[in-house]
Coordinates of C-alpha atoms in Angstrom, one line a residue:
Chain L
M1 CA -2.5 9.9 6.8
K2 CA -2.9 11.9 3.7
T3 CA -4.5 15.3 3.3
G4 CA -7.1 15.9 0.3
M5 CA -10.0 18.1 -1.2
V6 CA -13.6 17.0 -1.6
I7 CA -14.7 17.0 -4.9
G8 CA -18.0 15.3 -4.6
K9 CA -19.7 12.3 -3.5
V10 CA -20.8 9.0 -5.1
W11 CA -23.8 6.6 -4.6
A12 CA -24.5 3.1 -4.6
T13 CA -27.7 1.6 -4.4
K14 CA -26.6 -2.0 -5.0
R15 CA -24.2 -2.4 -2.1
L16 CA -22.7 -5.0 0.2
D17 CA -24.7 -4.7 3.6
E18 CA -21.5 -4.2 5.3
L19 CA -21.0 -0.9 3.8
P20 CA -22.5 1.4 6.2
G21 CA -25.1 4.1 5.2
G22 CA -23.6 7.8 5.5
A23 CA -21.5 10.0 3.3
L24 CA -18.9 8.4 0.6
L25 CA -16.7 11.5 -0.6
E26 CA -14.6 11.6 -3.5
I27 CA -11.3 13.1 -2.5
A28 CA -8.3 14.4 -4.5
L29 CA -5.2 13.7 -2.8
E30 CA -2.8 16.7 -2.5
E31 CA 0.6 16.0 -3.6
N32 CA 3.7 18.7 -3.8
D33 CA 2.7 19.9 -7.2
G34 CA -1.2 20.2 -7.0
L35 CA -3.7 17.4 -6.6
G36 CA -3.3 13.6 -7.3
E37 CA -4.8 10.5 -6.8
H38 CA -8.4 10.1 -6.4
L39 CA -10.2 7.9 -3.7
V40 CA -13.6 7.3 -1.8
A41 CA -13.8 7.9 1.7
Y42 CA -16.4 7.4 4.5
D43 CA -17.0 10.7 6.2
P44 CA -18.4 10.9 9.9
L45 CA -17.9 14.6 9.9
G46 CA -19.8 16.4 7.4
A47 CA -17.2 17.9 5.3
G48 CA -18.3 19.8 2.3
D49 CA -17.2 20.2 -1.4
G50 CA -13.9 22.1 -1.5
E51 CA -12.9 21.5 2.1
R52 CA -9.4 19.9 2.9
V53 CA -9.6 16.6 5.0
L54 CA -7.2 14.7 6.6
V55 CA -7.8 10.9 5.6
T56 CA -6.7 7.5 7.0
Q57 CA -6.4 4.3 5.5
G58 CA -6.6 0.5 5.4
S59 CA -7.4 -1.6 8.5
V60 CA -6.9 1.3 10.4
A61 CA -10.0 2.9 9.0
R62 CA -12.2 -0.2 9.4
G63 CA -10.8 -0.5 13.2
W64 CA -12.7 2.8 13.9
F65 CA -16.1 0.8 13.4
K66 CA -17.6 -1.3 16.0
D67 CA -18.4 -4.0 13.5
G68 CA -15.4 -5.9 12.4
K69 CA -17.0 -6.8 9.0
V70 CA -17.6 -3.3 8.0
V71 CA -15.9 -2.8 4.3
I72 CA -14.6 0.7 4.9
D73 CA -10.9 1.2 4.2
A74 CA -10.7 4.9 3.7
L75 CA -12.1 7.5 6.6
V76 CA -12.1 11.2 7.0
I77 CA -10.8 11.8 10.4
G78 CA -10.4 15.4 10.5
I79 CA -11.4 18.9 8.6
L80 CA -8.3 20.9 8.3
D81 CA -8.4 24.6 9.8
Q82 CA -5.7 26.0 7.0
P83 CA -6.6 26.7 3.4
R84 CA -4.0 25.0 1.2
T85 CA -0.9 27.0 1.0
P86 CA 0.9 27.2 -2.5
P87 CA 2.6 24.2 -3.4
K88 CA 6.3 24.5 -1.9
K89 CA 9.1 24.0 -4.3
T90 CA 10.5 20.6 -2.6
R91 CA 11.9 19.0 -6.0
Chain Y
M1 CA -11.9 2.9 -1.4
K2 CA -11.2 3.2 -5.0
T3 CA -14.0 3.7 -8.3
G4 CA -13.1 1.7 -11.4
M5 CA -14.6 0.3 -14.5
V6 CA -15.2 -3.2 -15.1
I7 CA -13.4 -4.4 -18.3
G8 CA -13.5 -8.1 -18.2
K9 CA -13.3 -11.2 -16.1
V10 CA -10.2 -13.7 -15.2
W11 CA -10.4 -17.4 -15.0
A12 CA -8.1 -19.8 -13.1
T13 CA -8.6 -23.3 -13.2
K14 CA -5.3 -24.1 -11.2
R15 CA -6.1 -22.3 -7.9
L16 CA -5.5 -22.2 -4.3
D17 CA -8.6 -23.9 -2.5
E18 CA -8.8 -20.6 -0.4
L19 CA -9.7 -18.8 -3.6
P20 CA -13.7 -18.8 -3.5
G21 CA -15.6 -19.7 -6.8
G22 CA -17.6 -16.5 -7.8
A23 CA -16.5 -14.0 -10.4
L24 CA -13.2 -12.3 -10.5
L25 CA -13.5 -8.9 -12.1
E26 CA -10.8 -7.1 -13.9
I27 CA -11.1 -3.6 -13.1
A28 CA -9.3 -0.5 -14.5
L29 CA -9.0 2.1 -11.5
E30 CA -10.2 5.8 -12.4
E31 CA -7.8 8.5 -12.0
N32 CA -8.1 12.2 -12.4
D33 CA -7.2 11.8 -15.9
G34 CA -9.0 8.6 -17.1
L35 CA -8.3 5.1 -16.3
G36 CA -5.0 4.1 -14.9
E37 CA -4.0 0.7 -12.7
H38 CA -5.7 -2.3 -13.3
L39 CA -6.5 -4.9 -10.6
V40 CA -8.5 -7.8 -9.9
A41 CA -11.5 -8.0 -7.5
Y42 CA -14.0 -10.8 -6.0
D43 CA -17.2 -9.5 -7.1
P44 CA -20.6 -10.6 -5.1
L45 CA -22.8 -8.1 -6.6
G46 CA -22.8 -9.1 -10.5
A47 CA -21.4 -6.2 -11.9
G48 CA -21.2 -6.3 -15.9
D49 CA -18.6 -5.1 -18.3
G50 CA -18.6 -1.3 -18.4
E51 CA -20.1 -0.6 -14.9
R52 CA -18.6 1.6 -12.5
V53 CA -18.1 -0.4 -9.2
L54 CA -16.6 0.6 -5.6
V55 CA -13.5 -1.6 -4.7
T56 CA -12.2 -1.9 -1.1
Q57 CA -8.6 -3.3 -0.7
G58 CA -6.1 -5.4 1.7
S59 CA -7.5 -7.1 5.0
V60 CA -10.7 -5.1 4.9
A61 CA -11.7 -7.3 1.8
R62 CA -10.5 -10.3 3.1
G63 CA -12.2 -9.6 6.6
W64 CA -15.8 -9.7 4.8
F65 CA -15.4 -13.3 4.1
K66 CA -16.2 -15.8 7.3
D67 CA -13.2 -17.9 6.6
G68 CA -10.1 -16.4 7.9
K69 CA -8.1 -18.1 5.4
V70 CA -9.5 -16.9 2.4
V71 CA -6.8 -15.3 -0.1
I72 CA -9.0 -12.1 -1.5
D73 CA -7.4 -8.8 -1.1
A74 CA -9.9 -6.5 -3.2
L75 CA -13.6 -6.6 -3.4
V76 CA -16.6 -4.8 -5.1
I77 CA -18.6 -3.3 -2.6
G78 CA -21.0 -1.3 -4.3
I79 CA -22.0 -0.3 -8.0
L80 CA -22.0 3.1 -8.7
D81 CA -25.4 4.6 -9.6
Q82 CA -23.6 7.8 -11.8
P83 CA -21.8 7.6 -15.2
R84 CA -18.6 9.0 -14.8
T85 CA -18.4 12.7 -15.2
P86 CA -15.7 13.8 -17.6
P87 CA -12.4 14.1 -15.6
K88 CA -12.3 17.2 -13.7
K89 CA -9.1 19.6 -14.2
T90 CA -7.5 19.3 -10.9
R91 CA -3.9 19.8 -11.6
Chain O
M1 CA -5.3 -9.1 -6.2
K2 CA -3.0 -8.2 -9.4
T3 CA -2.1 -10.1 -12.5
G4 CA 1.5 -10.6 -13.7
M5 CA 3.8 -12.9 -15.9
V6 CA 6.5 -15.1 -14.0
I7 CA 9.7 -13.8 -15.4
G8 CA 12.2 -15.9 -13.1
K9 CA 13.0 -17.2 -9.5
V10 CA 14.9 -15.8 -6.8
W11 CA 17.3 -18.0 -4.4
A12 CA 18.4 -16.7 -1.0
T13 CA 20.6 -19.2 0.9
K14 CA 21.2 -16.9 3.9
R15 CA 17.7 -16.3 5.0
L16 CA 15.3 -16.0 8.0
D17 CA 13.9 -19.5 9.2
E18 CA 10.3 -18.0 8.8
L19 CA 10.9 -17.8 5.0
P20 CA 9.4 -21.0 3.9
G21 CA 11.2 -23.3 1.4
G22 CA 9.4 -23.4 -2.0
A23 CA 9.5 -21.4 -5.0
L24 CA 10.0 -17.5 -5.0
L25 CA 9.1 -16.4 -8.2
E26 CA 9.9 -13.1 -9.6
I27 CA 6.8 -11.6 -11.4
A28 CA 6.3 -8.8 -13.7
L29 CA 2.7 -6.9 -13.2
E30 CA 0.7 -6.4 -15.6
E31 CA -0.5 -2.9 -16.4
N32 CA -2.9 -1.4 -19.0
D33 CA 0.4 -0.4 -21.4
G34 CA 2.4 -3.4 -20.8
L35 CA 4.5 -5.0 -17.9
G36 CA 5.2 -2.7 -14.8
E37 CA 6.4 -3.1 -11.1
H38 CA 8.4 -6.3 -10.3
L39 CA 7.7 -8.2 -6.9
V40 CA 8.6 -11.6 -5.6
A41 CA 5.8 -14.1 -4.6
Y42 CA 5.7 -17.5 -3.0
D43 CA 4.2 -20.1 -5.0
P44 CA 2.7 -23.1 -3.9
L45 CA 1.0 -24.0 -7.8
G46 CA 4.0 -24.6 -9.6
A47 CA 3.8 -21.7 -12.0
G48 CA 6.6 -21.8 -14.8
D49 CA 8.4 -18.9 -16.6
G50 CA 5.9 -16.9 -19.1
E51 CA 2.9 -18.3 -17.4
R52 CA 0.3 -15.7 -16.2
V53 CA -0.6 -15.5 -12.5
L54 CA -3.1 -14.1 -10.1
V55 CA -1.4 -12.7 -7.1
T56 CA -2.8 -11.7 -3.5
Q57 CA -0.7 -9.2 -1.4
G58 CA -0.1 -7.9 2.3
S59 CA -1.4 -9.7 5.3
V60 CA -4.0 -11.5 3.3
A61 CA -0.9 -13.7 1.6
R62 CA 0.6 -14.4 5.1
G63 CA -2.8 -15.3 6.5
W64 CA -2.6 -18.4 4.1
F65 CA -0.1 -20.1 6.3
K66 CA -0.7 -21.8 9.2
D67 CA 2.3 -20.2 11.1
G68 CA 1.4 -16.7 11.8
K69 CA 5.2 -15.6 11.9
V70 CA 5.8 -16.7 8.2
V71 CA 7.2 -13.5 6.6
I72 CA 5.6 -13.8 2.8
D73 CA 3.7 -10.7 1.9
A74 CA 2.8 -12.1 -1.6
L75 CA 1.4 -15.2 -2.6
V76 CA 0.3 -16.8 -5.8
I77 CA -3.3 -17.8 -5.8
G78 CA -4.0 -18.8 -9.2
I79 CA -2.5 -19.3 -12.7
L80 CA -4.6 -17.9 -15.5
D81 CA -6.4 -19.9 -18.2
Q82 CA -6.2 -16.9 -20.8
P83 CA -3.5 -15.5 -23.0
R84 CA -2.9 -11.8 -22.0
T85 CA -5.2 -9.9 -24.8
P86 CA -3.5 -7.0 -26.5
P87 CA -3.4 -4.3 -23.9
K88 CA -6.8 -2.1 -24.2
K89 CA -6.7 1.6 -25.1
T90 CA -8.4 2.7 -21.6
R91 CA -6.6 6.1 -21.7
Chain U
M1 CA 9.6 2.7 7.1
K2 CA 10.4 5.7 4.8
T3 CA 12.5 8.9 5.5
G4 CA 11.2 12.4 5.2
M5 CA 11.6 15.8 5.7
V6 CA 9.2 17.7 8.0
I7 CA 7.9 20.7 6.2
G8 CA 5.2 21.9 8.5
K9 CA 2.1 20.9 10.5
V10 CA -1.7 20.6 9.9
W11 CA -4.6 21.4 12.5
A12 CA -7.9 20.1 12.8
T13 CA -10.3 21.6 14.9
K14 CA -13.3 19.4 13.6
R15 CA -12.0 15.8 14.2
L16 CA -12.7 12.4 15.6
D17 CA -12.3 11.8 19.0
E18 CA -10.0 8.7 18.2
L19 CA -7.4 11.2 16.6
P20 CA -5.2 11.6 19.8
G21 CA -4.1 15.1 20.4
G22 CA -0.3 15.8 19.5
A23 CA 1.6 16.9 16.6
L24 CA 0.6 16.0 13.3
L25 CA 3.7 16.8 11.2
E26 CA 3.3 17.3 7.1
I27 CA 6.4 15.4 5.9
A28 CA 7.9 15.1 2.0
L29 CA 9.1 11.6 1.7
E30 CA 12.4 11.3 0.2
E31 CA 13.3 9.5 -3.0
N32 CA 16.4 8.9 -5.1
D33 CA 15.7 12.2 -7.0
G34 CA 15.0 14.6 -4.1
L35 CA 11.6 14.8 -2.2
G36 CA 8.1 13.3 -3.3
E37 CA 4.9 12.1 -2.0
H38 CA 3.7 14.0 1.2
L39 CA 2.1 12.7 4.0
V40 CA 0.7 13.7 7.8
A41 CA 2.2 11.6 10.6
Y42 CA 1.5 11.7 14.5
D43 CA 4.6 12.7 16.4
P44 CA 5.6 12.1 19.9
L45 CA 9.1 13.0 19.4
G46 CA 9.1 16.7 18.8
A47 CA 10.7 16.9 15.5
G48 CA 10.9 20.5 13.9
D49 CA 10.5 21.8 10.9
G50 CA 13.8 20.7 8.1
E51 CA 14.3 17.9 10.6
R52 CA 14.9 14.3 8.9
V53 CA 12.6 11.7 10.2
L54 CA 12.0 8.1 10.2
V55 CA 8.0 6.9 9.7
T56 CA 6.4 4.0 10.2
Q57 CA 3.0 3.2 8.5
G58 CA -0.4 1.1 8.1
S59 CA -1.4 -1.0 11.0
V60 CA 2.0 -1.1 12.6
A61 CA 1.6 2.8 13.2
R62 CA -1.6 2.2 14.9
G63 CA -0.2 -0.7 16.9
W64 CA 2.1 1.6 18.9
F65 CA -1.2 2.9 20.7
K66 CA -2.9 1.4 23.8
D67 CA -6.3 2.0 22.3
G68 CA -7.0 0.1 19.3
K69 CA -9.5 2.5 18.4
V70 CA -6.9 5.1 17.6
V71 CA -7.3 6.3 13.7
I72 CA -3.3 6.9 13.0
D73 CA -1.8 5.4 10.0
A74 CA 1.6 7.1 10.2
L75 CA 3.8 7.4 13.0
V76 CA 7.4 9.2 13.2
I77 CA 9.6 6.8 15.3
G78 CA 12.9 8.4 15.1
I79 CA 14.7 11.5 14.2
L80 CA 17.7 10.9 11.9
D81 CA 21.1 11.8 13.0
Q82 CA 22.6 12.6 9.5
P83 CA 21.9 15.2 7.2
R84 CA 20.5 14.5 3.7
T85 CA 23.6 13.0 1.3
P86 CA 23.1 14.3 -2.3
P87 CA 20.9 12.2 -3.9
K88 CA 22.7 9.1 -5.5
K89 CA 22.8 8.5 -9.2
T90 CA 20.9 5.0 -8.8
R91 CA 19.3 5.4 -12.1
Chain F
M1 CA 8.3 -9.2 -1.7
K2 CA 10.5 -6.6 -3.0
T3 CA 14.2 -6.9 -4.3
G4 CA 16.5 -4.1 -3.6
M5 CA 20.1 -3.2 -3.2
V6 CA 21.7 -2.1 0.4
I7 CA 22.8 1.4 -0.1
G8 CA 23.7 2.6 3.2
K9 CA 22.5 2.7 6.9
V10 CA 20.6 5.2 8.6
W11 CA 20.9 6.1 12.7
A12 CA 18.4 7.8 14.8
T13 CA 19.4 8.7 18.3
K14 CA 16.4 10.3 19.4
R15 CA 13.8 7.3 19.0
L16 CA 10.8 5.4 20.5
D17 CA 11.7 2.8 22.5
E18 CA 9.3 0.5 20.5
L19 CA 12.4 0.8 17.6
P20 CA 14.3 -2.1 18.5
G21 CA 18.4 -1.8 18.4
G22 CA 19.8 -3.1 15.2
A23 CA 20.8 -2.4 11.6
L24 CA 18.4 -0.2 9.7
L25 CA 19.4 -0.3 6.2
E26 CA 18.7 2.2 3.3
I27 CA 17.6 0.3 0.2
A28 CA 16.9 1.0 -3.3
L29 CA 14.3 -1.1 -4.7
E30 CA 14.8 -2.7 -7.9
E31 CA 12.5 -2.3 -10.9
N32 CA 12.4 -3.5 -14.5
D33 CA 14.5 -0.2 -15.6
G34 CA 16.7 0.1 -12.7
L35 CA 16.4 1.0 -9.1
G36 CA 13.7 3.0 -8.0
E37 CA 12.0 3.8 -4.5
H38 CA 14.0 4.0 -1.6
L39 CA 13.0 2.5 1.9
V40 CA 14.5 1.4 5.5
A41 CA 14.4 -1.9 6.6
Y42 CA 15.2 -3.7 9.6
D43 CA 18.1 -6.0 9.2
P44 CA 18.6 -9.2 11.1
L45 CA 21.0 -11.0 8.8
G46 CA 23.9 -8.8 8.4
A47 CA 24.0 -7.4 4.8
G48 CA 26.4 -5.3 3.8
D49 CA 26.5 -2.3 1.0
G50 CA 26.0 -3.4 -2.7
E51 CA 24.2 -6.8 -1.6
R52 CA 20.7 -7.9 -3.0
V53 CA 17.9 -8.3 -0.4
L54 CA 14.5 -9.8 0.0
V55 CA 12.4 -7.3 1.7
T56 CA 8.7 -8.1 3.3
Q57 CA 6.6 -5.0 4.3
G58 CA 3.7 -4.1 6.4
S59 CA 2.2 -5.6 9.5
V60 CA 4.0 -9.0 8.1
A61 CA 7.1 -7.5 9.0
R62 CA 6.1 -6.7 12.4
G63 CA 4.3 -10.2 12.8
W64 CA 8.0 -11.5 13.0
F65 CA 8.8 -9.7 16.3
K66 CA 7.7 -11.3 19.6
D67 CA 6.8 -8.1 20.9
G68 CA 3.3 -6.8 19.0
K69 CA 4.1 -3.1 20.2
V70 CA 7.1 -3.1 17.6
V71 CA 7.0 -0.4 15.0
I72 CA 8.9 -2.0 12.3
D73 CA 7.0 -2.1 8.7
A74 CA 9.9 -3.5 6.5
L75 CA 12.2 -6.5 7.2
V76 CA 15.2 -7.9 5.3
I77 CA 14.3 -11.6 5.0
G78 CA 17.0 -12.9 2.8
I79 CA 20.2 -11.9 0.9
L80 CA 20.0 -13.2 -2.4
D81 CA 22.6 -15.6 -4.3
Q82 CA 22.5 -14.0 -7.5
P83 CA 24.1 -10.9 -8.9
R84 CA 21.3 -8.6 -10.6
T85 CA 20.7 -9.6 -14.3
P86 CA 20.6 -6.7 -16.8
P87 CA 17.1 -5.3 -16.8
K88 CA 15.1 -7.2 -19.1
K89 CA 12.8 -5.3 -21.8
T90 CA 9.2 -6.0 -20.5
R91 CA 7.9 -2.9 -22.0

């Protein structure tokens, strides 16, 4: 899984029926030197802007839904308790 | 999922039968500092050049098709309502 | 999917039986500023050196084969009609 | 698989039921020039801070669990016997 | 698939039962400008240090094993016949 910070939401009026209703969060993934890659994840937990979340990806994300035709490949599976610690010097 | 901007189409006359007819869009994925990686996604929604789209990847994209032999690994699942906001300073 | 240019072939005499006979092309993937990551894909279409191809990856590539034990994770699914246009300034 | 060093744990009180109880380790993956990308993996083996671990990812990680709805996409599958050797000059 | 050079082995005495016995090779993947990302792959072919190998990844690697609970996500599927040619100028 990856950790990331919620930085916003996206809306798509024109969409496939297999994209379920619900929050689509824009998330900046955390890397050792700050925030990096952006992705969009489906959020069943109600995370807000600035919160740190745990995200699972790929067919594992889709597998959480009962409907096997759902087109979600990234899912918020937890809201982290801790604030982010300053990046560790790991390089 | 990833957000990206449509930058063109690709055509392949010589192709596998399991590559379905329909639009194959060239998309530049959005990163926090601009546009990055390019990929090609199947588009059932009719997105045009310059539009922002939401893309799902891997076996989740293929799972949308009824035919399990389809060779699509990237699918446009929504057209975003919002124009892209200027890149946030997240680093 | 990704677009790439064929830059050669690889041969492996010592191999698993589940690696099917046929061309294994070395391909340089196209990025917005030129050619980037290299990968090896199985090619049922007969693409030649210097041709531009469309490649699908992961379990979607394997799913094309009748035999579920095949160990192919990248597959050429089309030969592009267009020559590559000069890289667009997307950054 | 990837090798990495355990650098901490994450906790999520607010979580999906399909995220099993147990240790969620923060791991810095090893690259040829030091430590790189961070990820979070489920650890059934009890690895401690500073230990080197072997991590499997994607649906292969989820496949280890009996429950097909589990949302884990990264799993510690071994604790390495050797300390890390100084990075090799491979570039 | 990816090509890479064998640069060593890893051992894990403390491990999951679903990690099969056999060689776990450390491999440096080949990129157009030299050797890049490191990964660990299960090797049923007996490749030695310095040999060039072809590696398949993800659920395709796991699918080669009879036991669906195996936690292998990278597999050596061939030993390349050719020595590596000097990197091509593709950028």
